[in-house]
Amino acid sequence: MKKLLAILILLSMILAFTVSCRSSDKNNKENKQDAENNEKVEVKEDPEPEVRIFSQINSESDISKGDSSFVFSKSLGLYSSVQYVKVSELDGSIKKFAGSSDEFIYEQSRCTSGSFYNAFDIYSNKNNGEKFTVLRGTDIVVFYENLSKSKVDFAEAKEEDLKTVAREFLLKIMSEEKFNEYTFVQSDSLLAPPLHAILYVKYVEGYKTDESISIFFDPSGETVMGYNGYNVGKYDTLETNITKKALDEARDALNEKLASMKLENLQTHDPCIITNSEGKVFLEMKFSYDHPDGYAATSSLVTNVI
């Protein structure tokens, strides 16, 4: 029963850290049409400056009520819902992955709305349930699971040993240069026991991003059972345009907005760089406060990085 519980929790955790499939000919035609239309549009030499906006994630009508600077997070393309679909063009396709001699057959795709980091294709080994997921149109592995590795007894594991096992696994699916872009953040024995996990995060201009890597190990700590890197590589094309000045201004704007709301017992956390479904950059700050109705409330506030 404990092993079953561990497997269920592992699945929920490695999927929860996550991120569409504009997969068909219809979308290809739409993209082509968009490109043709874009060629006809005149670009303004002096575009209107971007206005500072805010969004409260998951609680649109709470502290934001009556404030015109707030917009709905859905309209910004933030935290889009996930769907799983079958892409007919990929049906029957086969891939091989480093570290395994087996063939993996296309199973389904994990999708969100939008056009940026929105389509991921899942390939599985029918013999043992092992699965790899790649970013559509690339060889970037963003997810891995092998629950058959859970059938061992729990043992204490040293942090350095976990980091060694994680590094060996990651260097099979990414270059050492890419691996070195991430900062080790923490290690945990989940549920103390039965699972071990460690976390790496990418930083840009001193700010953490939602480009993170979670590694989950079997109870012995000797084998990788799961890997979540759905945002790996997401900031490769974005970070050169993200300045510390813009991030600092966004951070200050979040702090000022929260301070102006006079929330009781307000506590804030370090902000995190995120993107919407089209690749627009935002800064998110999680916070907690005492709600007037008498309970402890948690939420997050987002603003655009401009």
mmCIF file of C-alpha atoms in Angstrom:
data_model
loop_
_atom_site.group_PDB
_atom_site.id
_atom_site.type_symbol
_atom_site.label_atom_id
_atom_site.label_comp_id
_atom_site.label_asym_id
_atom_site.label_seq_id
_atom_site.Cartn_x
_atom_site.Cartn_y
_atom_site.Cartn_z
ATOM 1 C CA MET A 1 0.000 0.000 0.000
ATOM 2 C CA LYS A 2 2.857 2.363 0.870
ATOM 3 C CA LYS A 3 4.543 1.662 -2.463
ATOM 4 C CA LEU A 4 1.296 2.343 -4.334
ATOM 5 C CA LEU A 5 0.903 5.596 -2.428
ATOM 6 C CA ALA A 6 4.461 6.568 -3.278
ATOM 7 C CA ILE A 7 3.854 5.959 -6.976
ATOM 8 C CA LEU A 8 0.655 7.996 -6.979
ATOM 9 C CA ILE A 9 2.333 10.853 -5.161
ATOM 10 C CA LEU A 10 5.302 10.740 -7.525
ATOM 11 C CA LEU A 11 3.013 11.025 -10.521
ATOM 12 C CA SER A 12 1.106 13.935 -9.054
ATOM 13 C CA MET A 13 4.300 15.752 -8.086
ATOM 14 C CA ILE A 14 6.241 15.374 -11.309
ATOM 15 C CA LEU A 15 3.194 16.444 -13.289
ATOM 16 C CA ALA A 16 2.330 19.311 -10.978
ATOM 17 C CA PHE A 17 5.612 21.145 -11.480
ATOM 18 C CA THR A 18 4.562 21.827 -14.950
ATOM 19 C CA VAL A 19 3.133 23.214 -19.111
ATOM 20 C CA SER A 20 -0.505 22.566 -26.775
ATOM 21 C CA CYS A 21 -0.671 21.239 -29.484
ATOM 22 C CA ARG A 22 -1.309 23.429 -32.425
ATOM 23 C CA SER A 23 -0.626 20.261 -34.252
ATOM 24 C CA SER A 24 -2.782 19.935 -37.311
ATOM 25 C CA ASP A 25 -2.709 21.236 -40.867
ATOM 26 C CA LYS A 26 -5.297 23.781 -39.811
ATOM 27 C CA ASN A 27 -2.815 25.408 -37.467
ATOM 28 C CA ASN A 28 -0.032 25.229 -40.035
ATOM 29 C CA LYS A 29 -2.293 27.098 -42.453
ATOM 30 C CA GLU A 30 -3.136 29.611 -39.757
ATOM 31 C CA ASN A 31 0.542 30.196 -39.049
ATOM 32 C CA LYS A 32 1.249 30.618 -42.737
ATOM 33 C CA GLN A 33 -1.626 33.056 -43.087
ATOM 34 C CA ASP A 34 -0.388 34.987 -40.052
ATOM 35 C CA ALA A 35 3.030 35.280 -41.640
ATOM 36 C CA GLU A 36 1.529 36.566 -44.887
ATOM 37 C CA ASN A 37 -0.563 39.083 -42.993
ATOM 38 C CA ASN A 38 2.444 40.232 -40.985
ATOM 39 C CA GLU A 39 4.316 41.055 -44.179
ATOM 40 C CA LYS A 40 1.597 43.567 -45.064
ATOM 41 C CA VAL A 41 1.552 45.308 -41.681
ATOM 42 C CA GLU A 42 3.508 48.533 -41.334
ATOM 43 C CA VAL A 43 5.661 48.673 -38.225
ATOM 44 C CA LYS A 44 5.382 51.891 -36.247
ATOM 45 C CA GLU A 45 8.685 53.648 -35.725
ATOM 46 C CA ASP A 46 7.571 54.938 -32.319
ATOM 47 C CA PRO A 47 5.318 52.297 -30.737
ATOM 48 C CA GLU A 48 3.212 53.213 -27.743
ATOM 49 C CA PRO A 49 5.044 52.530 -24.456
ATOM 50 C CA GLU A 50 3.849 49.440 -22.622
ATOM 51 C CA VAL A 51 1.610 50.171 -19.656
ATOM 52 C CA ARG A 52 2.288 48.621 -16.241
ATOM 53 C CA ILE A 53 -0.358 46.029 -15.467
ATOM 54 C CA PHE A 54 -0.959 43.523 -12.681
ATOM 55 C CA SER A 55 -2.751 40.225 -12.315
ATOM 56 C CA GLN A 56 -3.603 38.212 -9.226
ATOM 57 C CA ILE A 57 -3.280 34.522 -10.000
ATOM 58 C CA ASN A 58 -6.216 32.300 -8.995
ATOM 59 C CA SER A 59 -8.060 35.049 -7.097
ATOM 60 C CA GLU A 60 -9.068 37.616 -9.668
ATOM 61 C CA SER A 61 -11.817 39.219 -7.572
ATOM 62 C CA ASP A 62 -10.058 39.340 -4.208
ATOM 63 C CA ILE A 63 -7.564 42.148 -3.506
ATOM 64 C CA SER A 64 -7.747 43.326 -7.114
ATOM 65 C CA LYS A 65 -11.402 44.386 -6.932
ATOM 66 C CA GLY A 66 -11.927 47.957 -8.122
ATOM 67 C CA ASP A 67 -8.340 48.456 -9.291
ATOM 68 C CA SER A 68 -8.194 49.241 -13.032
ATOM 69 C CA SER A 69 -4.525 48.273 -13.269
ATOM 70 C CA PHE A 70 -5.492 44.602 -12.737
ATOM 71 C CA VAL A 71 -6.330 42.314 -15.658
ATOM 72 C CA PHE A 72 -7.449 38.704 -15.753
ATOM 73 C CA SER A 73 -4.560 36.246 -15.903
ATOM 74 C CA LYS A 74 -6.332 34.193 -18.583
ATOM 75 C CA SER A 75 -6.363 37.221 -20.888
ATOM 76 C CA LEU A 76 -2.599 37.442 -20.438
ATOM 77 C CA GLY A 77 -2.048 33.794 -21.378
ATOM 78 C CA LEU A 78 -0.695 32.869 -17.946
ATOM 79 C CA TYR A 79 -0.947 29.363 -16.520
ATOM 80 C CA SER A 80 -2.962 27.878 -19.363
ATOM 81 C CA SER A 81 -4.803 24.639 -18.684
ATOM 82 C CA VAL A 82 -3.288 21.387 -19.926
ATOM 83 C CA GLN A 83 -4.859 18.946 -22.379
ATOM 84 C CA TYR A 84 -3.698 15.578 -23.655
ATOM 85 C CA VAL A 85 -4.355 14.830 -27.326
ATOM 86 C CA LYS A 86 -3.327 12.392 -30.044
ATOM 87 C CA VAL A 87 -1.568 13.963 -33.031
ATOM 88 C CA SER A 88 -2.342 11.905 -36.126
ATOM 89 C CA GLU A 89 0.862 12.959 -37.909
ATOM 90 C CA LEU A 90 2.933 11.441 -35.081
ATOM 91 C CA ASP A 91 0.933 8.256 -34.646
ATOM 92 C CA GLY A 92 3.231 5.246 -34.983
ATOM 93 C CA SER A 93 6.431 7.300 -34.908
ATOM 94 C CA ILE A 94 9.404 5.866 -33.016
ATOM 95 C CA LYS A 95 12.277 7.499 -31.151
ATOM 96 C CA LYS A 96 15.402 6.350 -29.349
ATOM 97 C CA PHE A 97 16.871 8.126 -26.361
ATOM 98 C CA ALA A 98 20.378 8.290 -24.940
ATOM 99 C CA GLY A 99 20.990 5.802 -22.165
ATOM 100 C CA SER A 100 18.451 3.302 -23.480
ATOM 101 C CA SER A 101 18.730 0.749 -26.287
ATOM 102 C CA ASP A 102 14.947 0.385 -26.497
ATOM 103 C CA GLU A 103 12.601 1.984 -28.998
ATOM 104 C CA PHE A 104 9.917 4.352 -27.748
ATOM 105 C CA ILE A 105 6.597 4.684 -29.548
ATOM 106 C CA TYR A 106 4.559 7.893 -29.725
ATOM 107 C CA GLU A 107 1.734 7.759 -27.183
ATOM 108 C CA GLN A 108 0.119 11.222 -26.961
ATOM 109 C CA SER A 109 0.895 14.918 -26.564
ATOM 110 C CA ARG A 110 0.683 17.315 -23.657
ATOM 111 C CA CYS A 111 -0.660 20.657 -24.815
ATOM 112 C CA THR A 112 -1.587 24.173 -23.756
ATOM 113 C CA SER A 113 -2.930 27.126 -25.728
ATOM 114 C CA GLY A 114 -0.562 29.597 -27.338
ATOM 115 C CA SER A 115 2.553 29.223 -29.452
ATOM 116 C CA PHE A 116 5.466 29.245 -26.994
ATOM 117 C CA TYR A 117 6.637 26.092 -25.214
ATOM 118 C CA ASN A 118 3.167 24.719 -25.663
ATOM 119 C CA ALA A 119 3.478 21.310 -27.332
ATOM 120 C CA PHE A 120 5.200 18.244 -25.886
ATOM 121 C CA ASP A 121 5.193 14.735 -27.353
ATOM 122 C CA ILE A 122 5.233 11.642 -25.136
ATOM 123 C CA TYR A 123 6.988 8.425 -26.191
ATOM 124 C CA SER A 124 6.686 5.221 -24.164
ATOM 125 C CA ASN A 125 8.304 1.825 -23.892
ATOM 126 C CA LYS A 126 5.424 -0.641 -23.881
ATOM 127 C CA ASN A 127 7.558 -3.305 -22.192
ATOM 128 C CA ASN A 128 8.253 -1.539 -18.917
ATOM 129 C CA GLY A 129 6.235 1.677 -18.880
ATOM 130 C CA GLU A 130 9.299 3.904 -19.187
ATOM 131 C CA LYS A 131 8.450 7.245 -20.851
ATOM 132 C CA PHE A 132 10.257 10.212 -22.366
ATOM 133 C CA THR A 133 8.647 13.524 -23.357
ATOM 134 C CA VAL A 134 10.214 15.991 -25.820
ATOM 135 C CA LEU A 135 9.483 19.565 -26.785
ATOM 136 C CA ARG A 136 7.687 19.458 -30.164
ATOM 137 C CA GLY A 137 10.067 19.779 -33.100
ATOM 138 C CA THR A 138 13.217 19.366 -30.970
ATOM 139 C CA ASP A 139 15.282 16.703 -29.221
ATOM 140 C CA ILE A 140 14.966 18.498 -25.884
ATOM 141 C CA VAL A 141 13.856 15.967 -23.277
ATOM 142 C CA VAL A 142 11.543 17.706 -20.806
ATOM 143 C CA PHE A 143 10.093 14.803 -18.862
ATOM 144 C CA TYR A 144 10.973 11.242 -17.916
ATOM 145 C CA GLU A 145 9.369 8.594 -15.741
ATOM 146 C CA ASN A 146 10.042 4.973 -14.891
ATOM 147 C CA LEU A 147 7.853 3.870 -12.004
ATOM 148 C CA SER A 148 9.150 0.298 -12.137
ATOM 149 C CA LYS A 149 12.236 1.606 -10.322
ATOM 150 C CA SER A 150 10.178 2.128 -7.147
ATOM 151 C CA LYS A 151 10.219 -1.520 -6.071
ATOM 152 C CA VAL A 152 13.051 -1.235 -3.573
ATOM 153 C CA ASP A 153 13.270 -0.412 0.112
ATOM 154 C CA PHE A 154 13.826 3.106 1.367
ATOM 155 C CA ALA A 155 17.344 4.034 2.439
ATOM 156 C CA GLU A 156 18.966 7.227 3.623
ATOM 157 C CA ALA A 157 20.843 9.020 0.851
ATOM 158 C CA LYS A 158 23.551 11.669 1.022
ATOM 159 C CA GLU A 159 22.930 14.889 -0.861
ATOM 160 C CA GLU A 160 26.203 14.624 -2.772
ATOM 161 C CA ASP A 161 25.336 11.092 -3.891
ATOM 162 C CA LEU A 162 21.943 12.242 -5.156
ATOM 163 C CA LYS A 163 23.592 15.093 -7.058
ATOM 164 C CA THR A 164 26.036 12.631 -8.648
ATOM 165 C CA VAL A 165 23.224 10.327 -9.832
ATOM 166 C CA ALA A 166 21.235 13.321 -11.111
ATOM 167 C CA ARG A 167 24.219 14.731 -13.003
ATOM 168 C CA GLU A 168 24.908 11.392 -14.704
ATOM 169 C CA PHE A 169 21.281 11.181 -15.811
ATOM 170 C CA LEU A 170 21.063 14.784 -17.016
ATOM 171 C CA LEU A 171 24.282 14.599 -19.033
ATOM 172 C CA LYS A 172 22.667 11.834 -21.083
ATOM 173 C CA ILE A 173 19.892 14.180 -22.222
ATOM 174 C CA MET A 174 21.633 17.583 -22.283
ATOM 175 C CA SER A 175 25.087 19.047 -22.802
ATOM 176 C CA GLU A 176 27.356 19.869 -19.883
ATOM 177 C CA GLU A 177 27.195 23.511 -20.969
ATOM 178 C CA LYS A 178 23.412 23.467 -20.593
ATOM 179 C CA PHE A 179 23.595 21.605 -17.275
ATOM 180 C CA ASN A 180 25.959 24.259 -15.893
ATOM 181 C CA GLU A 181 23.300 26.942 -16.442
ATOM 182 C CA TYR A 182 21.354 25.568 -13.474
ATOM 183 C CA THR A 183 21.922 26.187 -9.792
ATOM 184 C CA PHE A 184 21.356 23.430 -7.259
ATOM 185 C CA VAL A 185 18.683 24.637 -4.829
ATOM 186 C CA GLN A 186 17.671 21.858 -2.462
ATOM 187 C CA SER A 187 17.248 18.171 -1.753
ATOM 188 C CA ASP A 188 14.389 16.514 0.098
ATOM 189 C CA SER A 189 13.263 13.161 1.372
ATOM 190 C CA LEU A 190 9.625 13.411 0.376
ATOM 191 C CA LEU A 191 7.128 12.032 2.869
ATOM 192 C CA ALA A 192 10.223 11.100 4.877
ATOM 193 C CA PRO A 193 10.274 8.400 3.407
ATOM 194 C CA PRO A 194 9.607 6.994 0.698
ATOM 195 C CA LEU A 195 11.084 9.251 -2.041
ATOM 196 C CA HIS A 196 14.142 11.439 -2.580
ATOM 197 C CA ALA A 197 14.176 14.542 -4.779
ATOM 198 C CA ILE A 198 16.471 17.412 -5.705
ATOM 199 C CA LEU A 199 15.830 20.692 -7.485
ATOM 200 C CA TYR A 200 17.863 22.894 -9.846
ATOM 201 C CA VAL A 201 16.837 26.382 -11.005
ATOM 202 C CA LYS A 202 18.030 28.709 -13.759
ATOM 203 C CA TYR A 203 18.673 32.324 -12.748
ATOM 204 C CA VAL A 204 18.625 35.383 -15.021
ATOM 205 C CA GLU A 205 20.175 38.627 -13.756
ATOM 206 C CA GLY A 206 20.033 37.286 -10.205
ATOM 207 C CA TYR A 207 16.333 36.381 -10.380
ATOM 208 C CA LYS A 208 15.093 32.801 -10.306
ATOM 209 C CA THR A 209 13.020 31.646 -13.272
ATOM 210 C CA ASP A 210 10.393 28.968 -13.779
ATOM 211 C CA GLU A 211 12.989 27.102 -15.827
ATOM 212 C CA SER A 212 13.718 24.440 -13.252
ATOM 213 C CA ILE A 213 14.702 20.796 -13.111
ATOM 214 C CA SER A 214 13.235 18.375 -10.579
ATOM 215 C CA ILE A 215 14.812 14.936 -10.201
ATOM 216 C CA PHE A 216 12.991 12.148 -8.337
ATOM 217 C CA PHE A 217 14.829 9.016 -7.213
ATOM 218 C CA ASP A 218 13.796 5.521 -6.257
ATOM 219 C CA PRO A 219 13.591 4.932 -2.476
ATOM 220 C CA SER A 220 17.229 3.816 -2.411
ATOM 221 C CA GLY A 221 18.369 7.103 -3.937
ATOM 222 C CA GLU A 222 20.460 5.227 -6.497
ATOM 223 C CA THR A 223 18.242 5.471 -9.603
ATOM 224 C CA VAL A 224 16.271 8.246 -11.283
ATOM 225 C CA MET A 225 12.556 7.478 -11.371
ATOM 226 C CA GLY A 226 11.358 10.819 -12.676
ATOM 227 C CA TYR A 227 12.596 14.065 -14.213
ATOM 228 C CA ASN A 228 10.608 17.243 -14.760
ATOM 229 C CA GLY A 229 12.217 19.853 -16.997
ATOM 230 C CA TYR A 230 9.223 21.144 -18.954
ATOM 231 C CA ASN A 231 10.791 24.608 -19.241
ATOM 232 C CA VAL A 232 14.350 23.531 -20.048
ATOM 233 C CA GLY A 233 15.774 25.919 -22.645
ATOM 234 C CA LYS A 234 12.806 28.285 -22.407
ATOM 235 C CA TYR A 235 14.918 31.362 -21.767
ATOM 236 C CA ASP A 236 17.613 30.615 -24.370
ATOM 237 C CA THR A 237 16.019 33.063 -26.805
ATOM 238 C CA LEU A 238 14.642 35.445 -24.180
ATOM 239 C CA GLU A 239 17.333 36.201 -21.626
ATOM 240 C CA THR A 240 19.435 38.468 -23.855
ATOM 241 C CA ASN A 241 16.492 40.902 -23.917
ATOM 242 C CA ILE A 242 15.818 40.752 -20.159
ATOM 243 C CA THR A 243 17.646 43.489 -18.252
ATOM 244 C CA LYS A 244 18.264 43.757 -14.530
ATOM 245 C CA LYS A 245 16.843 47.284 -14.630
ATOM 246 C CA ALA A 246 13.527 46.039 -16.029
ATOM 247 C CA LEU A 247 13.397 43.219 -13.483
ATOM 248 C CA ASP A 248 14.183 45.547 -10.585
ATOM 249 C CA GLU A 249 11.462 47.935 -11.731
ATOM 250 C CA ALA A 250 8.958 45.083 -11.945
ATOM 251 C CA ARG A 251 9.949 43.854 -8.472
ATOM 252 C CA ASP A 252 9.567 47.336 -7.004
ATOM 253 C CA ALA A 253 6.182 47.722 -8.711
ATOM 254 C CA LEU A 254 4.972 44.468 -7.143
ATOM 255 C CA ASN A 255 6.148 45.500 -3.683
ATOM 256 C CA GLU A 256 4.572 48.941 -4.007
ATOM 257 C CA LYS A 257 1.263 47.522 -5.217
ATOM 258 C CA LEU A 258 1.082 45.051 -2.341
ATOM 259 C CA ALA A 259 2.048 47.718 0.193
ATOM 260 C CA SER A 260 -0.720 49.990 -1.082
ATOM 261 C CA MET A 261 -3.336 47.341 -0.300
ATOM 262 C CA LYS A 262 -2.722 47.484 3.447
ATOM 263 C CA LEU A 263 -2.973 43.707 3.817
ATOM 264 C CA GLU A 264 -2.805 42.436 7.367
ATOM 265 C CA ASN A 265 0.349 40.481 8.242
ATOM 266 C CA LEU A 266 1.640 40.608 4.653
ATOM 267 C CA GLN A 267 4.558 38.317 3.879
ATOM 268 C CA THR A 268 6.225 38.152 0.455
ATOM 269 C CA HIS A 269 8.618 35.738 -1.219
ATOM 270 C CA ASP A 270 11.402 36.274 -3.726
ATOM 271 C CA PRO A 271 9.949 36.995 -7.179
ATOM 272 C CA CYS A 272 10.257 34.573 -10.076
ATOM 273 C CA ILE A 273 10.497 35.240 -13.816
ATOM 274 C CA ILE A 274 7.735 33.521 -15.799
ATOM 275 C CA THR A 275 6.339 33.760 -19.327
ATOM 276 C CA ASN A 276 2.918 33.653 -20.890
ATOM 277 C CA SER A 277 1.832 31.333 -23.684
ATOM 278 C CA GLU A 278 3.320 33.623 -26.350
ATOM 279 C CA GLY A 279 6.727 34.125 -24.715
ATOM 280 C CA LYS A 280 6.047 37.486 -23.060
ATOM 281 C CA VAL A 281 8.050 37.903 -19.845
ATOM 282 C CA PHE A 282 6.416 38.580 -16.461
ATOM 283 C CA LEU A 283 7.562 38.688 -12.850
ATOM 284 C CA GLU A 284 5.566 36.784 -10.224
ATOM 285 C CA MET A 285 5.666 37.303 -6.461
ATOM 286 C CA LYS A 286 3.984 34.881 -4.077
ATOM 287 C CA PHE A 287 2.587 36.343 -0.873
ATOM 288 C CA SER A 288 0.446 35.544 2.147
ATOM 289 C CA TYR A 289 -1.734 37.663 4.431
ATOM 290 C CA ASP A 290 -4.521 37.468 6.983
ATOM 291 C CA HIS A 291 -7.833 37.651 5.145
ATOM 292 C CA PRO A 292 -10.572 39.864 6.672
ATOM 293 C CA ASP A 293 -12.780 36.771 6.916
ATOM 294 C CA GLY A 294 -10.368 35.315 9.445
ATOM 295 C CA TYR A 295 -8.212 32.824 7.537
ATOM 296 C CA ALA A 296 -4.640 32.802 6.272
ATOM 297 C CA ALA A 297 -4.675 33.500 2.521
ATOM 298 C CA THR A 298 -1.967 32.853 -0.047
ATOM 299 C CA SER A 299 -1.800 34.080 -3.609
ATOM 300 C CA SER A 300 0.605 35.524 -6.154
ATOM 301 C CA LEU A 301 0.826 38.837 -7.943
ATOM 302 C CA VAL A 302 2.196 39.222 -11.466
ATOM 303 C CA THR A 303 3.343 42.224 -13.464
ATOM 304 C CA ASN A 304 4.790 42.646 -16.924
ATOM 305 C CA VAL A 305 8.533 43.127 -17.362
ATOM 306 C CA ILE A 306 8.837 46.242 -19.542
#
